GROMACS .gro file of C-alpha atoms in nm:
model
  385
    1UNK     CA    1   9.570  10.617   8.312
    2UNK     CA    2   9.337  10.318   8.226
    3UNK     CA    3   9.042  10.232   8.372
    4UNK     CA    4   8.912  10.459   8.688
    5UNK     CA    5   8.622  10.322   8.959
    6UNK     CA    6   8.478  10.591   9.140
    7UNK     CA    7   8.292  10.406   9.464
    8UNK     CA    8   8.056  10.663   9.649
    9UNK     CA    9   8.075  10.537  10.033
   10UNK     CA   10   7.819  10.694  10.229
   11UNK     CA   11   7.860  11.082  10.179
   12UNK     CA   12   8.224  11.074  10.020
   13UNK     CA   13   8.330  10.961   9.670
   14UNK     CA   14   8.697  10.810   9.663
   15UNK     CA   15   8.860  10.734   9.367
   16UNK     CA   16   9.108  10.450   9.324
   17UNK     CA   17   9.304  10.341   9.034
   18UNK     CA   18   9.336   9.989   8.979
   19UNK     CA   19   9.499   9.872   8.674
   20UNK     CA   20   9.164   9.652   8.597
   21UNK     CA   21   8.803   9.698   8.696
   22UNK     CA   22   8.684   9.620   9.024
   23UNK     CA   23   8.371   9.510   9.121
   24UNK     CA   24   8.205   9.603   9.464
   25UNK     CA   25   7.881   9.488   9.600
   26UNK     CA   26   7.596   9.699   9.610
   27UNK     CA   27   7.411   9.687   9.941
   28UNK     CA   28   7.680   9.494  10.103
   29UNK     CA   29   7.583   9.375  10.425
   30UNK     CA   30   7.872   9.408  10.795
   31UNK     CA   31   7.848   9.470  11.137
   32UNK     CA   32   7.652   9.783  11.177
   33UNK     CA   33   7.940   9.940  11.345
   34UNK     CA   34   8.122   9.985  10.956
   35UNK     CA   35   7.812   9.953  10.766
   36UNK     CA   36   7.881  10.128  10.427
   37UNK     CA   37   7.634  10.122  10.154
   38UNK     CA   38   7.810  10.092   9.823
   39UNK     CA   39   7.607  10.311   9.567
   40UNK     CA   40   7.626  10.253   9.167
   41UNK     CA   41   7.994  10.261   9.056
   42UNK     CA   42   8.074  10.518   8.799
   43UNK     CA   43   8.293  10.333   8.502
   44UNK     CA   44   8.494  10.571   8.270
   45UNK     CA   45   8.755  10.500   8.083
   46UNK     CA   46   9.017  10.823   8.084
   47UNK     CA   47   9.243  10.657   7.816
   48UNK     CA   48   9.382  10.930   7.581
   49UNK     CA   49   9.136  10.857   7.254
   50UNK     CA   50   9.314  10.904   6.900
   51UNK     CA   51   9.109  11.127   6.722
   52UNK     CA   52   9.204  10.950   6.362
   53UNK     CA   53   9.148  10.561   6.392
   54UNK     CA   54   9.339  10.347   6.696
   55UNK     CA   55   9.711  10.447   6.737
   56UNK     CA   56   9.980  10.140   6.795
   57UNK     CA   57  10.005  10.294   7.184
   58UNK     CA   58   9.641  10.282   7.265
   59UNK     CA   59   9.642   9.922   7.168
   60UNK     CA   60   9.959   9.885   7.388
   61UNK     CA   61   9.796  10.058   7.675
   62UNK     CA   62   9.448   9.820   7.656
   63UNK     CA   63   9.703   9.547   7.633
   64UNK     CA   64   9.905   9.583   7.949
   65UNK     CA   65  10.223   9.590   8.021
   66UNK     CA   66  10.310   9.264   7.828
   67UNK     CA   67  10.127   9.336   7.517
   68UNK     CA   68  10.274   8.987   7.327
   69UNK     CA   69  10.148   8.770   7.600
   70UNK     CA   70   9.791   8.961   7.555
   71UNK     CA   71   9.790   8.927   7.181
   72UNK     CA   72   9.797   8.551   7.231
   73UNK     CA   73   9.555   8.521   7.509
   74UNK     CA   74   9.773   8.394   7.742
   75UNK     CA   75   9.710   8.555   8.126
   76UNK     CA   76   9.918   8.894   8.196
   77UNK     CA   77  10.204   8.800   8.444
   78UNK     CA   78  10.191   9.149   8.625
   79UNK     CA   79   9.846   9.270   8.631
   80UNK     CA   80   9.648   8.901   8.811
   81UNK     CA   81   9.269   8.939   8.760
   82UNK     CA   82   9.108   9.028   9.112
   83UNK     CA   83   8.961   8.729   9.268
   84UNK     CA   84   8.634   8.634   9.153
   85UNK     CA   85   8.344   8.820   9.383
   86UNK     CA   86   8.126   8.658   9.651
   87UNK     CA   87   7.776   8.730   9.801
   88UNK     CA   88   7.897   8.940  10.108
   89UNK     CA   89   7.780   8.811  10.377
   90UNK     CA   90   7.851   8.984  10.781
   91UNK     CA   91   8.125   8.838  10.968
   92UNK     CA   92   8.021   8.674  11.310
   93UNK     CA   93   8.158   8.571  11.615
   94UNK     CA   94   8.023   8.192  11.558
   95UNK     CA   95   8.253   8.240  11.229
   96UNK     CA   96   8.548   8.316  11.458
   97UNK     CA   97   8.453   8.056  11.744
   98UNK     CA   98   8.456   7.753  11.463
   99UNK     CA   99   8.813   7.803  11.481
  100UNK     CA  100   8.927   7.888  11.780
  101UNK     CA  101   9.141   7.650  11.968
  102UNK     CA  102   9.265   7.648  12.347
  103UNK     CA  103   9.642   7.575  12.364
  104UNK     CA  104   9.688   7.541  12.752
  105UNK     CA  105   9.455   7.683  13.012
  106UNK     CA  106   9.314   8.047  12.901
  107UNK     CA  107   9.590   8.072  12.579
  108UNK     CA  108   9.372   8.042  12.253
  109UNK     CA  109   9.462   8.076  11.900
  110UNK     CA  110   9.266   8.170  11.646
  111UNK     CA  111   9.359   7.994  11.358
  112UNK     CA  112   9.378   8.138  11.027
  113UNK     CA  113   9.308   7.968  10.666
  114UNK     CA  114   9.609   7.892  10.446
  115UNK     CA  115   9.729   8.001  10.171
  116UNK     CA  116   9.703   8.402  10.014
  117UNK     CA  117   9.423   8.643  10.074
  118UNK     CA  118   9.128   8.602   9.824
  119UNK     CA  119   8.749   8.613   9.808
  120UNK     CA  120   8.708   8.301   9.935
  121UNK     CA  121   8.865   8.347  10.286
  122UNK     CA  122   8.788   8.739  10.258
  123UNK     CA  123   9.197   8.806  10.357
  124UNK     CA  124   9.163   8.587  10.696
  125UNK     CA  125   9.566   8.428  10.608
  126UNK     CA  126   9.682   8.555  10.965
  127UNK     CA  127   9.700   8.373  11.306
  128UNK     CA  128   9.578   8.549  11.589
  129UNK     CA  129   9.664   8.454  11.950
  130UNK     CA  130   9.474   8.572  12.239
  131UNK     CA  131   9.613   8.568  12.594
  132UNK     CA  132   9.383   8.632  12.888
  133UNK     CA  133   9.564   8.807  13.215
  134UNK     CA  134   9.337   8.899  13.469
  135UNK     CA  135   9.130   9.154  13.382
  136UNK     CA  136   9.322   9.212  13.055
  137UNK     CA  137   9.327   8.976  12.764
  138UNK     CA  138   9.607   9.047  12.555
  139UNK     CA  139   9.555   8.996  12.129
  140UNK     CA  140   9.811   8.969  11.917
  141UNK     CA  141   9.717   9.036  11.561
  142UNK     CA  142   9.374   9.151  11.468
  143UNK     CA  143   9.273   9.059  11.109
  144UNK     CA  144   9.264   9.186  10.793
  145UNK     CA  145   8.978   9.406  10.774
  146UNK     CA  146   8.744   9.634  11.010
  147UNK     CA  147   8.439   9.393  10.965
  148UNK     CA  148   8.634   9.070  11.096
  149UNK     CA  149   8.779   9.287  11.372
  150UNK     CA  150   8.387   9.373  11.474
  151UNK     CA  151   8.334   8.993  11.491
  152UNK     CA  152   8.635   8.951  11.691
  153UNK     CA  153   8.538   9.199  11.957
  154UNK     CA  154   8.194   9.068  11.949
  155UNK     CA  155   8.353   8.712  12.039
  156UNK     CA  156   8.615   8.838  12.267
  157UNK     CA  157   8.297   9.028  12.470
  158UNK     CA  158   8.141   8.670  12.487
  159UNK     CA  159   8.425   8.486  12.631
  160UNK     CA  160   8.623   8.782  12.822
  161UNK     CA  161   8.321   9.030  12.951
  162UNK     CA  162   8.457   9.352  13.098
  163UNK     CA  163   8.824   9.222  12.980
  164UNK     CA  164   9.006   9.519  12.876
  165UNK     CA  165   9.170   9.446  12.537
  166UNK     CA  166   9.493   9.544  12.438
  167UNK     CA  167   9.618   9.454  12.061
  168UNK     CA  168   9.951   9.428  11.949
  169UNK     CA  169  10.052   9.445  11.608
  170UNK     CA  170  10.308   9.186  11.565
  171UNK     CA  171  10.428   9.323  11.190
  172UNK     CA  172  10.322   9.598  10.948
  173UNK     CA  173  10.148   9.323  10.732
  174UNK     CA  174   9.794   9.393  10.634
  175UNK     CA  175   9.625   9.050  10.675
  176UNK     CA  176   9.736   9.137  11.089
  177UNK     CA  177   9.635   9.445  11.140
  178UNK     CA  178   9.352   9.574  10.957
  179UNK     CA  179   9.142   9.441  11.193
  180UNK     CA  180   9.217   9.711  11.441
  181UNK     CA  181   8.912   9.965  11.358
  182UNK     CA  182   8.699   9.716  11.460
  183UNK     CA  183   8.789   9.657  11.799
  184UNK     CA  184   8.616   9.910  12.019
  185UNK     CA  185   8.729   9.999  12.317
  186UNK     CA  186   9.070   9.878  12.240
  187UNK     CA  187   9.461   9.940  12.258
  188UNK     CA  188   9.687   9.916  11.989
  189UNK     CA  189  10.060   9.838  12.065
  190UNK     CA  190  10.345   9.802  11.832
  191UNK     CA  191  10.723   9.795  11.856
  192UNK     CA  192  10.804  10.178  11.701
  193UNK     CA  193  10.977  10.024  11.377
  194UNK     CA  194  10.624   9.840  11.308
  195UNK     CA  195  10.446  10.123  11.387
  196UNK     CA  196  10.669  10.353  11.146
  197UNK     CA  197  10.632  10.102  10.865
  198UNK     CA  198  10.260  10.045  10.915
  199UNK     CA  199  10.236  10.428  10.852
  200UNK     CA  200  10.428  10.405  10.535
  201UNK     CA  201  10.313  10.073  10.372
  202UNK     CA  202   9.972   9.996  10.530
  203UNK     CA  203   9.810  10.270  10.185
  204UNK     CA  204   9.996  10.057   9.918
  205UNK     CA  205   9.916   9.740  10.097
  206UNK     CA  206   9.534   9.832  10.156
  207UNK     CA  207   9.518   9.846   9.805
  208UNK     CA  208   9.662   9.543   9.678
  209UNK     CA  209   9.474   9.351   9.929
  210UNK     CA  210   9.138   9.501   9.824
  211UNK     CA  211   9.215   9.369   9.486
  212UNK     CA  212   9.339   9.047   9.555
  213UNK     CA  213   8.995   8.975   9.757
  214UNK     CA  214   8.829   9.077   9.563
  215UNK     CA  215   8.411   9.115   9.648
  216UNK     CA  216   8.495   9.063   9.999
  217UNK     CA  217   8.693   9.394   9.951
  218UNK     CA  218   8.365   9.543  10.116
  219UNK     CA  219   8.464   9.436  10.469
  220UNK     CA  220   8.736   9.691  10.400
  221UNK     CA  221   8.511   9.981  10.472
  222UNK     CA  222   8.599  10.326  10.397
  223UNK     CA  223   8.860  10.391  10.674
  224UNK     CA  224   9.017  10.063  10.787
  225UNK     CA  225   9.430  10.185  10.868
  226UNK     CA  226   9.445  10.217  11.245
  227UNK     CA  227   9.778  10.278  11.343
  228UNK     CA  228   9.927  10.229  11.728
  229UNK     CA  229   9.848  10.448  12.032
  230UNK     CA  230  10.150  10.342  12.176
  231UNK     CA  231  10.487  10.239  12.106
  232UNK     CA  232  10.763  10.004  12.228
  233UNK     CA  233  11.138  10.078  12.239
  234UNK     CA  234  11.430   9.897  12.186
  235UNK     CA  235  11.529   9.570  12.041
  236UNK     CA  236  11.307   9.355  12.301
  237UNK     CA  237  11.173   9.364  12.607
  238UNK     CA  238  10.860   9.258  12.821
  239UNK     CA  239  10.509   9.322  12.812
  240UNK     CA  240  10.186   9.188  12.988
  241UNK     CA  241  10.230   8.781  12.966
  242UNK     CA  242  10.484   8.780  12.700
  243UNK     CA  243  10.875   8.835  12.614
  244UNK     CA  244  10.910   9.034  12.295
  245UNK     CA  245  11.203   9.040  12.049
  246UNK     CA  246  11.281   9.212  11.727
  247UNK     CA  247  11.379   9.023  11.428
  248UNK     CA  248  11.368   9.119  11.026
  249UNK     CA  249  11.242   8.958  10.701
  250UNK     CA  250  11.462   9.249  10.527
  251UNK     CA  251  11.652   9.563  10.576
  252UNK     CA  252  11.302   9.772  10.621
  253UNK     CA  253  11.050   9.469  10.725
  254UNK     CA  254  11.080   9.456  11.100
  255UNK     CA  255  10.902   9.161  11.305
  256UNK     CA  256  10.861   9.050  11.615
  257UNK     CA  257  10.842   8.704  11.836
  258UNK     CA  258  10.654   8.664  12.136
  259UNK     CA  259  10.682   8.473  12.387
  260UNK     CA  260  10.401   8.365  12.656
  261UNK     CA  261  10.606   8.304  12.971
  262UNK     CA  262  10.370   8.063  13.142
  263UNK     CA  263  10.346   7.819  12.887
  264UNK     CA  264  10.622   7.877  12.686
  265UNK     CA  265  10.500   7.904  12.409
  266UNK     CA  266  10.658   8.111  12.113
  267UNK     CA  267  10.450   8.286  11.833
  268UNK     CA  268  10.676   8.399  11.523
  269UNK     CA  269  10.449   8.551  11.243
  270UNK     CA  270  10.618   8.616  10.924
  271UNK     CA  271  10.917   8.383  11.003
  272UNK     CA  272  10.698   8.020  11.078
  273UNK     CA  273  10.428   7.892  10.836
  274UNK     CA  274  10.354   7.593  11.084
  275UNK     CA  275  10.382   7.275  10.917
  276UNK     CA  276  10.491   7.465  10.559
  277UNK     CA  277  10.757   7.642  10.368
  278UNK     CA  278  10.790   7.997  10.496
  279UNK     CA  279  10.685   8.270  10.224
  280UNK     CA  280  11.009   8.483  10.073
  281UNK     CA  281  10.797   8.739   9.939
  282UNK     CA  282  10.929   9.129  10.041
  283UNK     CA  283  11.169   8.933  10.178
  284UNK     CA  284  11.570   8.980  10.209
  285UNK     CA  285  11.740   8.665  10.222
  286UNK     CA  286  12.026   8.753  10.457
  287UNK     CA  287  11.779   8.838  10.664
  288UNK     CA  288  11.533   8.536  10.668
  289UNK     CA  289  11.871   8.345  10.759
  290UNK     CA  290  11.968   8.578  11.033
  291UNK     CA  291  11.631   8.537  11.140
  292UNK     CA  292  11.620   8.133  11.130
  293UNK     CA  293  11.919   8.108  11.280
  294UNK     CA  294  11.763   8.378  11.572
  295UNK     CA  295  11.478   8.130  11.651
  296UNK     CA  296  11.724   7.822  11.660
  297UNK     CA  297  12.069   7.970  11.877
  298UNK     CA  298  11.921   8.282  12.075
  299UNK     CA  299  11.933   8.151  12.431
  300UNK     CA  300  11.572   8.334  12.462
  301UNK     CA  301  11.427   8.069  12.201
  302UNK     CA  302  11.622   7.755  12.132
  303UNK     CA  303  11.430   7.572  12.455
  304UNK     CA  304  11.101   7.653  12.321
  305UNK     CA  305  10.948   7.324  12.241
  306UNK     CA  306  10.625   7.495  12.130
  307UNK     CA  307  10.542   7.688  11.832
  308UNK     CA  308  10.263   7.929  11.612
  309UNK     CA  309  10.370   8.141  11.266
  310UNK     CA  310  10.175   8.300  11.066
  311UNK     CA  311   9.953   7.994  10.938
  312UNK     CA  312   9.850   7.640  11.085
  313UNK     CA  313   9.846   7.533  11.448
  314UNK     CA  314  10.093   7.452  11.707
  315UNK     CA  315  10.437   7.264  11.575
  316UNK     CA  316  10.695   7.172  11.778
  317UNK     CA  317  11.064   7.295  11.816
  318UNK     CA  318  11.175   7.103  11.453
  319UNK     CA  319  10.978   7.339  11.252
  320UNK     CA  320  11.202   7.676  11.334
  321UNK     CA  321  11.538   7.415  11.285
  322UNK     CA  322  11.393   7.308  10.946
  323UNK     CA  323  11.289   7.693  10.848
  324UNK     CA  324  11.691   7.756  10.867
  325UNK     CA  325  11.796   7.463  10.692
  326UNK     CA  326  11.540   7.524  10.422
  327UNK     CA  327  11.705   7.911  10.370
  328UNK     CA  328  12.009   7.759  10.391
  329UNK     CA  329  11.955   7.535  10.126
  330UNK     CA  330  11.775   7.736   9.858
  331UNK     CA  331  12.089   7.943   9.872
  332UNK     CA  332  12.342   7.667   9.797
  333UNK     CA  333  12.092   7.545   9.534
  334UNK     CA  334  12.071   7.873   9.341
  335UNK     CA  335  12.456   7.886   9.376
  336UNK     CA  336  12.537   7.597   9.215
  337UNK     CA  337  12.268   7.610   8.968
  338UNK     CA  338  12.426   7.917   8.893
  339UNK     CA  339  12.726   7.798   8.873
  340UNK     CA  340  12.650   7.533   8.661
  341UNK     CA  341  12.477   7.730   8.411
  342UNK     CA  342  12.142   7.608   8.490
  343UNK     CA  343  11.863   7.772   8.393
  344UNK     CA  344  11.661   7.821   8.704
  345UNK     CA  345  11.333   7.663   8.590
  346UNK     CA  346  11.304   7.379   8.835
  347UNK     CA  347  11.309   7.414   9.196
  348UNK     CA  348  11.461   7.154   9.433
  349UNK     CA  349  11.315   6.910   9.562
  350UNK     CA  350  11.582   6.714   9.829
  351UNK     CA  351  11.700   6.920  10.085
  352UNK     CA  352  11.918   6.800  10.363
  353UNK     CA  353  11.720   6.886  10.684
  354UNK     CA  354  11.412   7.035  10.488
  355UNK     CA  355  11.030   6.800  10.548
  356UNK     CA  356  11.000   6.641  10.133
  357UNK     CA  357  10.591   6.796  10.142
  358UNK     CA  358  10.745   7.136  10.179
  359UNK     CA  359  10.936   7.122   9.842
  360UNK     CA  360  10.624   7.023   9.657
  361UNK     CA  361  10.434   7.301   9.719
  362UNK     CA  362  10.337   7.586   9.529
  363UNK     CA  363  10.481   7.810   9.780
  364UNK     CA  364  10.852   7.661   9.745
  365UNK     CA  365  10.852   7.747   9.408
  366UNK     CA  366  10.786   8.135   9.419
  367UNK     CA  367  11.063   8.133   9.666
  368UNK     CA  368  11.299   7.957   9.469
  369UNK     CA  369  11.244   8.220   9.200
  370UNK     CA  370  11.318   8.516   9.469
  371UNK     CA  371  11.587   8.364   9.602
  372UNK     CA  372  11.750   8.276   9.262
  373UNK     CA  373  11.737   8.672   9.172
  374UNK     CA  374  11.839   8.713   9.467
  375UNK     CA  375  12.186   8.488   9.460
  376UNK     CA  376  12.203   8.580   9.084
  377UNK     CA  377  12.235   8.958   9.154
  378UNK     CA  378  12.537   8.881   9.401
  379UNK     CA  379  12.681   8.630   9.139
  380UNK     CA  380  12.662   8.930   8.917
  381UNK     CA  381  12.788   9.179   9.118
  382UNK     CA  382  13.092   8.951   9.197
  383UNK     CA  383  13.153   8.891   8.839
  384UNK     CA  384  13.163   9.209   8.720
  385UNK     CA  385  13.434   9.316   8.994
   0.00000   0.00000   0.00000
């Protein structure tokens, strides 16, 4: 079993497992809305003890799953140390207004940090875009955790009094959407494929965020999975301001693109990364292409001269053309690396079509090593026919 944190929250004790300890704050300090006071953590180790000396599996278990790579002090490849903790401090509207920018008119965009969730930018990785309409201001994406989505209502209430807020969730990823429980007096939307993946994935994907941010993990709360009150149908349609369409990273990763009809522009979480190389990860490849090649032909898209993913600000209409070419071209890479006999080691770095800064970062590198698995399994499949 390894090692087991029990965290008492206010009157309930949960227990998680975590494959290495976790530290929480104690007295952490958020919006008194989701203020939860952690109390001293209970640390046991329930590892099986040998009653005569250590046995060889007891060592293995300490060890990890790669026990040679422990035994020589080198980092374990499957189980990443949680990020190291910070003072917790509340979340703020003034945190949220430092980067907020207006695109055209009312249309503002919240713009995320780059890069994964960690402690540093406690999970904020996610764009959110926020479309006034009369008296209802329309919010796609919310955050990754109840205490941002408290600072977000706060600021919304500053700019939009009396606006009645109505959230969509744009995919069942948990940097957009954890933010939910702390919007009061809010809707929350979804297309019904999001919503039925939120249900399914949001547990799993609470708790790998809550390690990976380690002692920001407070502004998680007890509670923070808020899934839709309503549901959209279909493949696309319309709604408030904005055209909608449904798109995939993979077979069960549904997306969707919106559209703001008055200004045109588009905003394509999980398929743009603004001005760098998408991210592969839970990712089909077929589908990223089918995707690309969505934003670039569809007759709904291809005029769109303006732009917002996941990350960064506004880009223009090159960045979804360069998105396919750069899927494109990882594919014919891998294939002829394959072919070649290559080993796989070193990533690309010309692409036709494909900015040279995008094949220099870190990024481009994971996703050459998904994609090669990726062409490598069909290469084997074919082979063995």
């Amino acid at each position: 079993m390894g090692l087991c944190v029990d965290v008492a929250l206010g009157d309930n004790l949960r227990t998680s497992q975590y494959p290495c300890p976790v530290r929480v704050l104690r007295n952490a300090v958020i919006p008194t809305d989701f203020r939860e006071v952690a109390t001293p953590m209970l640390l046991h180790d329930d590892t099986p003890k040998p009653r005569r000396g250590v046995t060889r599996r007891h060592w293995l278990r300490r060890a990890g799953t790669w026990p040679g790579l422990w035994l020589f002090g080198l980092p374990d490849p499957v189980r990443a140390e949680p990020a190291a903790a910070t003072e917790a401090v509340p979340w703020n509207a003034s945190d949220l207004a430092a980067r907020l920018h207006r695109l055209e008119g009312d249309l503002c965009l919240l713009q995320a940090h780059e890069g994964d969730a960690d402690a540093r930018n406690r999970g904020w990785v996610s764009n959110v875009l926020i479309a006034p309409q009369g008296r209802l201001l329309w919010i796609l994406g919310s955050g990754p955790s109840p205490a941002f989505g408290a600072a977000l209502s706060a600021l919304c209430e500053s700019l939009w009094p009396r606006a009645r807020r109505l959230v969509v969730s744009p995919w069942a990823h948990p940097e957009s959407v954890l933010g939910l429980s702390g919007l009061v007096h809010a809707q929350h939307i979804a297309q019904s494929e999001v919503a039925e993946q939120m249900a399914r994935r949001c547990p799993g994907c609470l708790e790998r965020l809550a390690h990976r941010m380690g002692g920001a993990a407070v502004d998680l709360g007890q509670s923070p999975i808020r899934l839709p009150d309503r549901t959209l149908d279909g493949a696309s349609g319309t709604l408030g301001p904005f055209d909608w369409d449904l798109l995939r990273r993979a077979p069960d990763v549904a997306v969707t693109v919106w559209r703001h009809r008055a200004s045109g522009l588009v905003f394509a979480p999980g398929l743009l990364w603004g001005d760098s190389p998408p991210d592969a990860r839970d990712g089909a490849l077929d589908d990223l292409q089918a995707a690309a090649r969505a934003l670039v032909h569809d007759p709904r898209w291809r005029t769109s001269a303006r732009w917002i993913g996941q990350q960064g600000g506004e880009v223009d209409g090159s960045v979804p053309r360069q998105t396919a070419a750069y899927w494109v071209g990882l594919e014919r890479q891998a294939e002829q690396a394959i072919e070649r006999g290559d080993d796989g080691f070193t990533p690309p770095r010309v692409m036709p079509g494909v900015p040279s800064p995008w094949l220099h970062r870190p990024q481009h590198e994971l996703n050459w090593q998904r994609v090669w698995r990726q062409v490598e399994s069909r290469w084997l499949q074919r082979s063995l026919r």
